Coordinates of C-alpha atoms in Angstrom, one line a residue:
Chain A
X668 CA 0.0 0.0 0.0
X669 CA 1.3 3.3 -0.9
X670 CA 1.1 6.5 1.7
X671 CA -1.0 9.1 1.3
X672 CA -0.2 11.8 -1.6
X673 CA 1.9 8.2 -2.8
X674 CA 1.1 6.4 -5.8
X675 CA -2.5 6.1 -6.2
X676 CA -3.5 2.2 -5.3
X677 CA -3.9 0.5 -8.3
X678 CA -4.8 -3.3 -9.6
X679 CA -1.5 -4.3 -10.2
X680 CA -2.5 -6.4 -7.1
X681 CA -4.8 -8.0 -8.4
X682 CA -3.0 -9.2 -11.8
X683 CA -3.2 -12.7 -12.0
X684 CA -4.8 -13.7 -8.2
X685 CA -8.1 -14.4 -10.4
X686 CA -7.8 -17.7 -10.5
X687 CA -6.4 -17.9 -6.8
X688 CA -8.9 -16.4 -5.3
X689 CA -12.6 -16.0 -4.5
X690 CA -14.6 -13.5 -3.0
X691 CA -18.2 -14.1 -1.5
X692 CA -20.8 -11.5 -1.4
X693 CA -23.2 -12.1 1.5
X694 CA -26.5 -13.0 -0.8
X695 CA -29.5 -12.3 2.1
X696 CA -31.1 -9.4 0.7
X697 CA -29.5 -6.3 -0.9
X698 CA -27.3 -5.1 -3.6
X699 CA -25.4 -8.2 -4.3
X700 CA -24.8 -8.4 -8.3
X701 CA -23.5 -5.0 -7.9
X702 CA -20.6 -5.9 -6.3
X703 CA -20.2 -9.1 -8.1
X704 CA -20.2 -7.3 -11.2
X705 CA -17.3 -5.0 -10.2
X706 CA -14.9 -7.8 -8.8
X707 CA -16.1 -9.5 -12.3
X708 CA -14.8 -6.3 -13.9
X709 CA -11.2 -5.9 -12.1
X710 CA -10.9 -10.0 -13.1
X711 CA -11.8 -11.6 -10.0
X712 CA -14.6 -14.4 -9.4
X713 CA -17.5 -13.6 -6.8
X714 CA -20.2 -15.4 -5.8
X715 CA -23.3 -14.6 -3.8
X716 CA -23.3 -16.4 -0.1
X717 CA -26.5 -17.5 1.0
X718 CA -25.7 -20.6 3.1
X719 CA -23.0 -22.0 5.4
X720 CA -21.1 -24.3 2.6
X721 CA -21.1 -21.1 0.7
X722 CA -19.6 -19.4 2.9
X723 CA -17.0 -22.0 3.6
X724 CA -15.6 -21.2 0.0
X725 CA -14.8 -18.1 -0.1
X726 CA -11.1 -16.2 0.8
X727 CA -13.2 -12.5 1.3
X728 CA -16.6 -12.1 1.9
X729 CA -18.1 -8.6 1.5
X730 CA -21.6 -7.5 3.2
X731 CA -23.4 -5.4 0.6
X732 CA -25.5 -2.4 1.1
X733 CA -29.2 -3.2 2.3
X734 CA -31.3 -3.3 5.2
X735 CA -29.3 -4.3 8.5
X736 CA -32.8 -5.1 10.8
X737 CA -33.4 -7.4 8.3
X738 CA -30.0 -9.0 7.3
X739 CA -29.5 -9.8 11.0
X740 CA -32.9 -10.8 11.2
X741 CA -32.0 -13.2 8.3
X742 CA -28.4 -14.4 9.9
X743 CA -30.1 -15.4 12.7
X744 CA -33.2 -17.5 11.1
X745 CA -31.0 -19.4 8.8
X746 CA -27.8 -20.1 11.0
X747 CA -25.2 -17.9 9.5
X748 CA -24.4 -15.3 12.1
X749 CA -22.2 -17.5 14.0
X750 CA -20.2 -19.2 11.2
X751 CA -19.5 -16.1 9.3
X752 CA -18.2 -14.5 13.1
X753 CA -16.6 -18.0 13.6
X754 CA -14.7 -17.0 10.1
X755 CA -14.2 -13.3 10.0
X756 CA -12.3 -14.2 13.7
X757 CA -10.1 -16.8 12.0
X758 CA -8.8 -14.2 9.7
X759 CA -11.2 -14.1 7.3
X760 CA -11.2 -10.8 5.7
X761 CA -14.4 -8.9 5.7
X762 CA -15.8 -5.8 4.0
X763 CA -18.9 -4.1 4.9
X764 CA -20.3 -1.4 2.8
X765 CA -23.2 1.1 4.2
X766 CA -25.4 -1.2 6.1
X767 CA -22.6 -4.5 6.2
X768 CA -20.8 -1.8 8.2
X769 CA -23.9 -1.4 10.4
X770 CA -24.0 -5.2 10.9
X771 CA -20.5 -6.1 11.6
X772 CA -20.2 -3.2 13.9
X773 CA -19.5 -3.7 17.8
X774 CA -22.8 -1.8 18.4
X775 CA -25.6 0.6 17.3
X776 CA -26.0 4.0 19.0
X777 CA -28.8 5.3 20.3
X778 CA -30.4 2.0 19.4
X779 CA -31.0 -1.3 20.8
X780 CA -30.2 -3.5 17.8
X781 CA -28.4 -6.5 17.8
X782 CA -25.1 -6.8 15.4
X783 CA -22.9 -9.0 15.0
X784 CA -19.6 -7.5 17.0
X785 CA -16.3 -7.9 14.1
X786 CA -15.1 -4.7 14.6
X787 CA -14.6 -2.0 17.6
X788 CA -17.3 0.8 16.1
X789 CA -20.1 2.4 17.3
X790 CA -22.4 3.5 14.4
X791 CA -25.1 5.7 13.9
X792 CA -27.7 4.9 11.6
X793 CA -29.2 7.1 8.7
X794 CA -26.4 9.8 10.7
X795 CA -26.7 11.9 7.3
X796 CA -30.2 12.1 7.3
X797 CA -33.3 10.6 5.6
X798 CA -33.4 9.5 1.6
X799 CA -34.0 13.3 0.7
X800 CA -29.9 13.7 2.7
X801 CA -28.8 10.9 0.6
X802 CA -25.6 12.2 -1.3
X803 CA -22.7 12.1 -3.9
X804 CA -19.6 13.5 -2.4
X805 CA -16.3 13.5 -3.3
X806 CA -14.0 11.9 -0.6
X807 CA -10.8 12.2 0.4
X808 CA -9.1 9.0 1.1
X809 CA -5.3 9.3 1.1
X810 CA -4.4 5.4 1.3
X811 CA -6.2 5.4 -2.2
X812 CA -4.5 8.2 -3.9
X813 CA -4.6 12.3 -4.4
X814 CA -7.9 12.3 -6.5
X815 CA -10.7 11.8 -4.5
X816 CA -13.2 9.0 -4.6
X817 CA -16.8 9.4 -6.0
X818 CA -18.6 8.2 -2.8
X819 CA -22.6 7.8 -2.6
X820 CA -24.1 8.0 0.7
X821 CA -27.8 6.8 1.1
X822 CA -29.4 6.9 3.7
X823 CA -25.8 6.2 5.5
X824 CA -24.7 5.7 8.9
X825 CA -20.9 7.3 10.3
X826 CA -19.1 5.8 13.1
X827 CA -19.8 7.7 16.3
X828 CA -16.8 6.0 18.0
X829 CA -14.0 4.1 17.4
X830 CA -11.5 1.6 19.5
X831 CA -8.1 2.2 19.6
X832 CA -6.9 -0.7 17.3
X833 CA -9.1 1.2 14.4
X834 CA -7.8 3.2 12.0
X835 CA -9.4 5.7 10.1
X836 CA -9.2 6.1 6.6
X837 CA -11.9 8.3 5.4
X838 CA -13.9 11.2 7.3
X839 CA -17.2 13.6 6.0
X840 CA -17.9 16.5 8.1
X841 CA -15.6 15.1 11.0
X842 CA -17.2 12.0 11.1
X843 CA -15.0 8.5 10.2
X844 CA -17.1 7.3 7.2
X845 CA -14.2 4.6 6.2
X846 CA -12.7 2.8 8.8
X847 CA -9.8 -0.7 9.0
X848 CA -9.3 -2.9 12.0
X849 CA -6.7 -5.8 10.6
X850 CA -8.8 -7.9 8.3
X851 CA -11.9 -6.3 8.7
X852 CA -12.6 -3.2 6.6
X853 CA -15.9 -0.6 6.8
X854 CA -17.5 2.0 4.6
X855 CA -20.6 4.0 4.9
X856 CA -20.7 4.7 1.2
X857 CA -21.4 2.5 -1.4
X858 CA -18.2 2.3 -3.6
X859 CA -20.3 -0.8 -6.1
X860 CA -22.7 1.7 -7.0
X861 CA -19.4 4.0 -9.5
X862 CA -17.1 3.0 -11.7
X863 CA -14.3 4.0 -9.8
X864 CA -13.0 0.1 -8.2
X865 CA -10.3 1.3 -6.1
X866 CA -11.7 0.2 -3.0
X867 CA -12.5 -3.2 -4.3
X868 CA -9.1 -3.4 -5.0
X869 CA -7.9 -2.0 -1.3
X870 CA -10.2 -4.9 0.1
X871 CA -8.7 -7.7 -2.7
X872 CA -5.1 -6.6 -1.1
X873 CA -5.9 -7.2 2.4
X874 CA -7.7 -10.7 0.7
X875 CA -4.3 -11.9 -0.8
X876 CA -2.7 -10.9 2.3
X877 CA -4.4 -12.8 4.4
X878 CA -4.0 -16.1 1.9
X879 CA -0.6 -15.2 1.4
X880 CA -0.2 -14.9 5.3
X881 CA -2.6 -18.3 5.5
X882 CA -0.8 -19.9 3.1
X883 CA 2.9 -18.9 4.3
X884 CA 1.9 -20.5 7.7
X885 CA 0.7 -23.8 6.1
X886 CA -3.0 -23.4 7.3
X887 CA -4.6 -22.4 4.4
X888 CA -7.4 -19.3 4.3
X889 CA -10.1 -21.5 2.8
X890 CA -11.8 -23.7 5.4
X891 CA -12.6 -27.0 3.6
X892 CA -16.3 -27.5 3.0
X893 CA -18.1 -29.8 5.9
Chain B
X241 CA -19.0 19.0 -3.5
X242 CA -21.9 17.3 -2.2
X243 CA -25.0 16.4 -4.7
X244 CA -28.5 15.4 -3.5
X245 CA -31.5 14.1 -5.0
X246 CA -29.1 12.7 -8.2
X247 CA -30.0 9.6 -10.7
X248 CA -27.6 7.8 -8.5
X249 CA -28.8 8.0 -4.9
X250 CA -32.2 7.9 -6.1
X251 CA -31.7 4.7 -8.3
X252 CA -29.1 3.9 -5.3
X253 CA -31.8 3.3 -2.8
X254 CA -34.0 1.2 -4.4
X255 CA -30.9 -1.1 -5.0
X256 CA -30.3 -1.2 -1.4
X257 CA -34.0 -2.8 -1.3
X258 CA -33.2 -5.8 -3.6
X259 CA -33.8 -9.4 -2.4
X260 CA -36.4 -7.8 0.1
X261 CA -39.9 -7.4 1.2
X262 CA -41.7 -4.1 1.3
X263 CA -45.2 -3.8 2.9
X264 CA -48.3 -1.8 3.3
X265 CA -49.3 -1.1 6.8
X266 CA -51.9 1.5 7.9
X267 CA -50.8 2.2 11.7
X268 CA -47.2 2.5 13.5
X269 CA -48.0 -1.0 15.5
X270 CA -48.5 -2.7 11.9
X271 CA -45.3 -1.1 11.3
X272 CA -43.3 -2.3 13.9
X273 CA -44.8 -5.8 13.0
X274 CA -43.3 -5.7 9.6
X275 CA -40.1 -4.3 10.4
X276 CA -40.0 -7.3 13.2
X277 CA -40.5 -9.6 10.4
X278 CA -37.8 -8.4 8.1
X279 CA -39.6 -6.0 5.9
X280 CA -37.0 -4.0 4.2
X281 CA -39.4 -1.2 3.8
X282 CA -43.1 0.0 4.6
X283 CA -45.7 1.9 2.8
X284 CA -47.9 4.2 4.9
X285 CA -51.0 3.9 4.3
X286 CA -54.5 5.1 5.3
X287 CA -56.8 1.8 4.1
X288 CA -54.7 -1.2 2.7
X289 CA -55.9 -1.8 -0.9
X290 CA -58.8 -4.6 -0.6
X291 CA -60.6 -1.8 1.9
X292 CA -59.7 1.1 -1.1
X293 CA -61.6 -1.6 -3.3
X294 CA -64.3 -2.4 -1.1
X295 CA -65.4 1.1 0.2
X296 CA -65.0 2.7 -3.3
X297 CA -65.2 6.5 -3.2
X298 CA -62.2 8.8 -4.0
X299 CA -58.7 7.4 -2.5
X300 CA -56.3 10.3 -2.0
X301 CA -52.8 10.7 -0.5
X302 CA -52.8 9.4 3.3
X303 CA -53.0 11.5 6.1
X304 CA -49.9 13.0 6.8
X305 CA -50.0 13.0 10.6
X306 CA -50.4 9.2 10.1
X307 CA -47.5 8.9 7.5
X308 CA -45.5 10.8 10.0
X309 CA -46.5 8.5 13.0
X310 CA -45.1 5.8 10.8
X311 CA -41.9 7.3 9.9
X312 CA -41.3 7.8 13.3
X313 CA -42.2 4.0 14.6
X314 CA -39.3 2.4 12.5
X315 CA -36.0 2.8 11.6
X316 CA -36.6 1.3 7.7
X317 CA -37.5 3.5 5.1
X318 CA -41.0 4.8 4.3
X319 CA -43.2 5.0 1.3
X320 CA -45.8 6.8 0.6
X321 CA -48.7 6.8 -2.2
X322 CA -49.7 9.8 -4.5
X323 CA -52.1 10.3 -7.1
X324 CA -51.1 9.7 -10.6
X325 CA -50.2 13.1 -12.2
X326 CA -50.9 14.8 -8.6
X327 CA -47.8 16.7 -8.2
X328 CA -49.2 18.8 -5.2
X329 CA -49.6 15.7 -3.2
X330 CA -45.9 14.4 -4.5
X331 CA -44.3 18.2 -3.3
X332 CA -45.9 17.2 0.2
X333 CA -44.5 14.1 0.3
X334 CA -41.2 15.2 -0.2
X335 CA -41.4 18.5 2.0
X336 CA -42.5 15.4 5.1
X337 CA -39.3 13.3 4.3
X338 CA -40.4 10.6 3.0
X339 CA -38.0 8.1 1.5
X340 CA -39.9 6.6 -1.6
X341 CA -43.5 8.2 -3.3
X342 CA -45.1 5.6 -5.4
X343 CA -47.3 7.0 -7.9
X344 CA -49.9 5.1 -7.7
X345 CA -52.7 3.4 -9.8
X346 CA -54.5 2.0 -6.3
X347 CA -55.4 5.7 -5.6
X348 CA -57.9 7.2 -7.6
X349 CA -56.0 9.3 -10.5
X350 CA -55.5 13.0 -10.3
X351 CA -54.6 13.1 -13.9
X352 CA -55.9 11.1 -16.6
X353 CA -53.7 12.5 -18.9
X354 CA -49.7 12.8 -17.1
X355 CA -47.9 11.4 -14.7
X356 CA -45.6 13.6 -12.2
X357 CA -42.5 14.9 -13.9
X358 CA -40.4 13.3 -11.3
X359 CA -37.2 14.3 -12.1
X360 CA -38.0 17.5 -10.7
X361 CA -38.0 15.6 -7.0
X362 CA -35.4 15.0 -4.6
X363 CA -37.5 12.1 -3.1
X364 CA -37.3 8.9 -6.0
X365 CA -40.2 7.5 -7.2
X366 CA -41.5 4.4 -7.8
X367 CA -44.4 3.8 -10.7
X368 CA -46.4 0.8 -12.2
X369 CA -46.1 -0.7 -15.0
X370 CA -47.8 -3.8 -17.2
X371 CA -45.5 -3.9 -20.3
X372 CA -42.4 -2.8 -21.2
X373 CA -43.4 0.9 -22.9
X374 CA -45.1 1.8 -19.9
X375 CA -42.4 1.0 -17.7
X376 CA -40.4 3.3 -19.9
X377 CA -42.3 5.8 -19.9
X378 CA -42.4 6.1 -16.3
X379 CA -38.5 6.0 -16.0
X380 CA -38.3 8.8 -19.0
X381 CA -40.6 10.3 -16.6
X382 CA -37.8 9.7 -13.6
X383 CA -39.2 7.1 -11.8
X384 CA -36.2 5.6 -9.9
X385 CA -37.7 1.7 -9.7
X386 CA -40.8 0.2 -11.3
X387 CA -43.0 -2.2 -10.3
X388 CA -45.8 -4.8 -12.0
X389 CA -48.7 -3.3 -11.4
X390 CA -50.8 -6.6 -10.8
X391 CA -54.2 -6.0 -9.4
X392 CA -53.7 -4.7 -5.9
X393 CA -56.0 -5.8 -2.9
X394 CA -57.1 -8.9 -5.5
X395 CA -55.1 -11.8 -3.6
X396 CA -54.9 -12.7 -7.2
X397 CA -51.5 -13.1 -8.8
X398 CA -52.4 -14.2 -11.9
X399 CA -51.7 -10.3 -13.6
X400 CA -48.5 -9.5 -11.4
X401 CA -47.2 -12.8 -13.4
X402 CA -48.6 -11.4 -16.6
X403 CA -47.2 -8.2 -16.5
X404 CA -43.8 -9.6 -14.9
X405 CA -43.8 -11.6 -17.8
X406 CA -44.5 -9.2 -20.1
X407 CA -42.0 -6.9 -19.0
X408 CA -38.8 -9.6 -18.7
X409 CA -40.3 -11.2 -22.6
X410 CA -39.8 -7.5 -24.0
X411 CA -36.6 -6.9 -22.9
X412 CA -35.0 -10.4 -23.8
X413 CA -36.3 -9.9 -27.6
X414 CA -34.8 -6.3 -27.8
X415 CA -31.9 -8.2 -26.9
X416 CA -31.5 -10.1 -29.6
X417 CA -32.9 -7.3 -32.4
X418 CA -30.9 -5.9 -34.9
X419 CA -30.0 -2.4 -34.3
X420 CA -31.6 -1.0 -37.5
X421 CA -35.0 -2.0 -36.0
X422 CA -34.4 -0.3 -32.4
X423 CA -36.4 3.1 -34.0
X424 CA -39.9 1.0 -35.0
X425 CA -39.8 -0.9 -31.7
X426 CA -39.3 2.5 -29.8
X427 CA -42.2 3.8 -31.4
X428 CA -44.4 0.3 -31.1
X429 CA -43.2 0.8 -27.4
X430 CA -44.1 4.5 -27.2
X431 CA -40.7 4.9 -25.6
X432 CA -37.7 7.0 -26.0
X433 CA -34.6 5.4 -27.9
X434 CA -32.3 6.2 -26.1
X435 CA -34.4 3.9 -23.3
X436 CA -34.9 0.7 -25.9
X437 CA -31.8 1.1 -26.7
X438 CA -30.2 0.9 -22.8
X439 CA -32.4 -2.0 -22.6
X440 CA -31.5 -3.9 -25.3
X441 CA -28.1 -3.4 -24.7
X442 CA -28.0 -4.2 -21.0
X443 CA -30.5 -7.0 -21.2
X444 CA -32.6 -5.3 -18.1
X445 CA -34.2 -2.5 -17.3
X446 CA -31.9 0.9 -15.7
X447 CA -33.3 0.4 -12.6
X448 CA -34.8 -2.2 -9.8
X449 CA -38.0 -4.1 -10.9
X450 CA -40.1 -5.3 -8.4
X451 CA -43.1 -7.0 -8.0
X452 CA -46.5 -5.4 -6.7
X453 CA -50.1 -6.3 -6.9
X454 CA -51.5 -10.0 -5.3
X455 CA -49.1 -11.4 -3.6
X456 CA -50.2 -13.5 -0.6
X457 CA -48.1 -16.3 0.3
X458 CA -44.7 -17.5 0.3
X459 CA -44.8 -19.5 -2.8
X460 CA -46.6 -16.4 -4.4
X461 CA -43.4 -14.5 -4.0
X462 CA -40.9 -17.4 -4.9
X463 CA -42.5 -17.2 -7.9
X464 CA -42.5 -13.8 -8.9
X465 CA -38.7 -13.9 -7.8
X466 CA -38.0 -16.9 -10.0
X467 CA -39.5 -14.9 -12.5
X468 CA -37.5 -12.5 -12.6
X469 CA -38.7 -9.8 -9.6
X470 CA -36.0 -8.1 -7.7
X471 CA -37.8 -7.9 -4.6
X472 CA -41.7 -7.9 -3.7
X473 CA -44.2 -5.7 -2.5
X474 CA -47.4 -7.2 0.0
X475 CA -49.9 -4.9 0.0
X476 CA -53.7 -6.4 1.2
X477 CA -51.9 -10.4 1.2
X478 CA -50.4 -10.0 5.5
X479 CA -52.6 -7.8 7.2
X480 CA -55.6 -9.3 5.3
X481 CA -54.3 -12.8 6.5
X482 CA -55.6 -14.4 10.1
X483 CA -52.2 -14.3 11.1
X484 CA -49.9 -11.2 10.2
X485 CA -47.2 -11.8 12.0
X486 CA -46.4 -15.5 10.2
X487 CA -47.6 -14.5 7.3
X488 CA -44.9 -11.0 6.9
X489 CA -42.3 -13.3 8.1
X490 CA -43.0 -16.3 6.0
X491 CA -43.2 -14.3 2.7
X492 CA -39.7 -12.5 3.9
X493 CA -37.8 -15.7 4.4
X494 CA -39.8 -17.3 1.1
X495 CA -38.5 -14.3 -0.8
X496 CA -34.6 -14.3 0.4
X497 CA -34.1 -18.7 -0.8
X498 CA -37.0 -18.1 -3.5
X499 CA -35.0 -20.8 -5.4
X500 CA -34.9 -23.4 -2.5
X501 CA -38.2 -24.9 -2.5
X502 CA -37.5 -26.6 1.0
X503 CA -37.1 -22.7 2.8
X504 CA -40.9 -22.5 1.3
X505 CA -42.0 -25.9 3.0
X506 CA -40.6 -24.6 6.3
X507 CA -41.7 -21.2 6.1
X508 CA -45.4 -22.4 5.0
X509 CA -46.1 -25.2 7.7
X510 CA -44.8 -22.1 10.1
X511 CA -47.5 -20.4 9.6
X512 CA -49.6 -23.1 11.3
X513 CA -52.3 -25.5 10.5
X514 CA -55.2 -22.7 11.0
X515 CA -53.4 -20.2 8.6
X516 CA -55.4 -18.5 6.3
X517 CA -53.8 -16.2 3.4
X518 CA -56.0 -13.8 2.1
X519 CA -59.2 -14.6 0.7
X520 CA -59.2 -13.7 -2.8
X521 CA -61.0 -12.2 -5.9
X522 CA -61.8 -14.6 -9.4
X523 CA -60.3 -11.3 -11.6
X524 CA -62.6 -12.6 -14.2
X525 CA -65.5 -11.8 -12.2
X526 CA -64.6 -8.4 -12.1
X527 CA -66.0 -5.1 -14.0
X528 CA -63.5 -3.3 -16.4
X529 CA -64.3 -0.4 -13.9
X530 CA -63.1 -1.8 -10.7
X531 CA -59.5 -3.1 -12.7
X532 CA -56.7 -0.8 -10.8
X533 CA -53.9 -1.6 -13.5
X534 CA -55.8 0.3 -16.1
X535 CA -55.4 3.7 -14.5
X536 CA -52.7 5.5 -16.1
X537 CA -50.5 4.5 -19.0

């Protein structure tokens, strides 16, 4: 990864890992093919993930945009909540965009709603505003690169407080809107919904990583299917 | 720089409601019920669609003390109906905060002549359509999803699979057209070109489709999934049922594994042995006048 004002990040990390690797995209309700179709376009195979022996597939899941009451709601009726916390723990790297970052967070503010606890955040839902706040913005994020990223907000939540093992890596009006702790990464925008794939590619880095590191150590990333 | 009320955010949200249910409710409890059961959104209503049909009259815009009262029993996003072509009642909408208006053919039509111009809204839309042209039209218009029409508050899904149908048919022949032809089949449609043209290139429409209009049980909305529905709408088919709270959660889990017949086994025998969807309405029986899905075009 290249500093900020660096090199801006580009895919030359993900030259020829298209055949190594494969990333999940949690299938319960929201925009799924979205994502898929961008991995598809920077040469990388996704699949949606609906059930546990999908999930035990994958090297990278990502948890699209969507409704978090009822993708937890969902986790919990068809047994996937703990597996895919039993994974992300083992290493398993995880992205959650918009309302994945809502259900991966550690907890909801201002609201009792249950999550599922992979990363040390507090969020605040629809923090922005209503659909009439929703937004196009362009963001600063230095780890990607001088020219700022095309980020849509809708209806999108910002982390109200962070744990010290989190790092920050985007922020709108003051608020952390982008946000890393080891393999689990988190943004309130929707980077699948522009053409711009720069953060796909940040999250298929920390995905070759994490095989690499997997492999390295002679345990392997991929758990083998039950 | 910082952009509101563009194509993309408003397109953008109805993405987010993919793969999901969306249901009428006419109180905040009936609210919080849905949103219990996994309902990715609600529409606020006054009367749900089968008591529109059955007291007759004039159906307008809800009551915007009651809309609000919804908005603020739930954390999901909320819809709201308008008159076709009733623009007044759309500005409303939009000055409350609502998240979606859905200009509606269940409500009696302000216009018989033109829809809302909606891409004069911050707040997306989201029309009906039966066929193809229409649903052009209405995204020419700006409407930022579509959705069958069916026949709303009919328990009967036999023209939500028609127009579904209809729709998916359209687009998969303009797929395979050649390009000198795209101009005729604009104007067969009474489209815009540059429309067909998006849609025979991209083999879908350029935003979500969804299904509306009798759907009322779980293997009602696996099918209109399997056929091609990004997500569903219930309006009359869960609180018109004995049992509201199975049926809202049965249709959500039907809906998510649409293509895993076994989820629909389990999520039917949950609702019980008494469970009773919806009783519903032989469309033939009907009078041309009391068909919804002819209002507007």
């Amino acid at each position: 990864m290249e500093a900020a004002g660096g090199t801006p990040f580009s895919a030359r990390f993900v030259a020829g890992i298209s055949e190594r690797i494969s990333i999940g995209v949690l299938a319960l309700q929201g925009d799924v093919d979205e994502h898929i179709a961008v991995m598809r376009r920077v040469g990388v195979s996704a699949v949606g993930v609906k059930t546990r022996a999908d999930l035990a597939r994958v090297d990278g899941l990502i948890v699209p945009g969507g409704e978090s009451t009822t993708v937890m709601k969902l986790l919990a009726r068809f047994d996937l909540g703990r597996p895919l916390q039993d994974r992300v723990r083992a290493g398993l790297p995880l992205w959650g965009t918009c309302m994945g970052t809502i259900v991966v967070a550690r907890e909801v503010a201002g609201l009792e709603q249950p999550t599922l606890g992979l990363i040390d955040i507090a969020v605040r839902r629809n923090a922005f505003g209503r659909q009439n706040d929703s937004a196009e913005v362009a963001l600063a994020i230095p780890v990607l690169g001088a020219e700022p990223f095309p980020a849509i907000f809708i209806r999108a939540p910002w982390i109200e407080r962070q744990g010290r093992g989190v790092e920050s890596l985007a922020e709108r009006d003051g608020h952390s809107v982008m946000v890393r702790e080891r393999n689990v990464l988190c943004t309130s925008f929707h980077p699948e919904l522009t053409a711009d794939t720069r953060v796909h590619e940040y999250f298929l880095s920390m995905v070759l990583q994490a095989s690499e590191a997997g492999r390295a150590a002679g345990i392997g990333n991929r758990r083998d299917v039950a | 720089m910082t952009e509101t009320g563009t194509i993309t955010v408003k397109r953008g949200l109805a993405q987010m409601l993919k793969g999901g249910v969306i249901m009428d409710v006419v109180t905040p409890e009936q609210a919080a019920i849905a949103q219990d059961a996994g309902a990715v959104a609600v529409m606020a209503l006054e009367r749900i669609p089968a008591d529109i049909r059955a007291d007759g009259g004039v159906a307008r815009m809800s009551n915007l003390e009651l809309v609000q009262s919804i908005m603020d029993a739930v954390t999901i996003p909320v819809m709201a109906k308008v008159r076709i072509g009733h623009f007044a009642e759309a500005q409303a909408l939009q000055a409350l905060g609502v998240d979606f208006i859905d200009e509606s053919e269940v409500l009696t039509p302000a216009d018989e002549k033109y829809h809302v111009s909606k891409h004069l809204f911050t707040t997306p839309f989201v029309c009906g359509a039966r066929d193809l042209g229409e649903a052009l039209r209405r995204i020419a218009e700006g409407a930022a999803m579509i959705r069958s029409k069916g026949e709303a508050g009919s328990g009967n899904i036999v023209e939500a699979v028609r127009h579904m149908r209809s729709i998916r048919d359209a687009i998969k022949e303009l797929t395979v057209v050649p390009e000198e032809e795209l101009t005729a089949r604009a104007r067969d449609l009474g489209a815009p070109l540059e429309l067909v043209r998006e849609a025979a290139r991209e083999g879908r429409l350029p935003v979500v489709l969804f299904c509306a209009g009798g759907v009322s049980t779980p293997a009602d909305a696996a099918l209109m999934m399997q056929l091609g529905a990004e997500g569903i709408f219930v309006g009359s088919g869960i609180f018109k049922s004995n049992s509201p709270k199975a049926f809202a959660k049965a249709i959500v889990d039907a809906t998510t594994h649409f293509e895993d017949p076994n989820v629909i086994v389990a999520a039917s025998k949950a609702l019980g042995k008494g469970a009773q969807a919806m009783a519903g309405i032989d469309l033939r029986n009907l009078p041309e006048s009391e068909l919804l899905a002819s209002r507007g075009n």
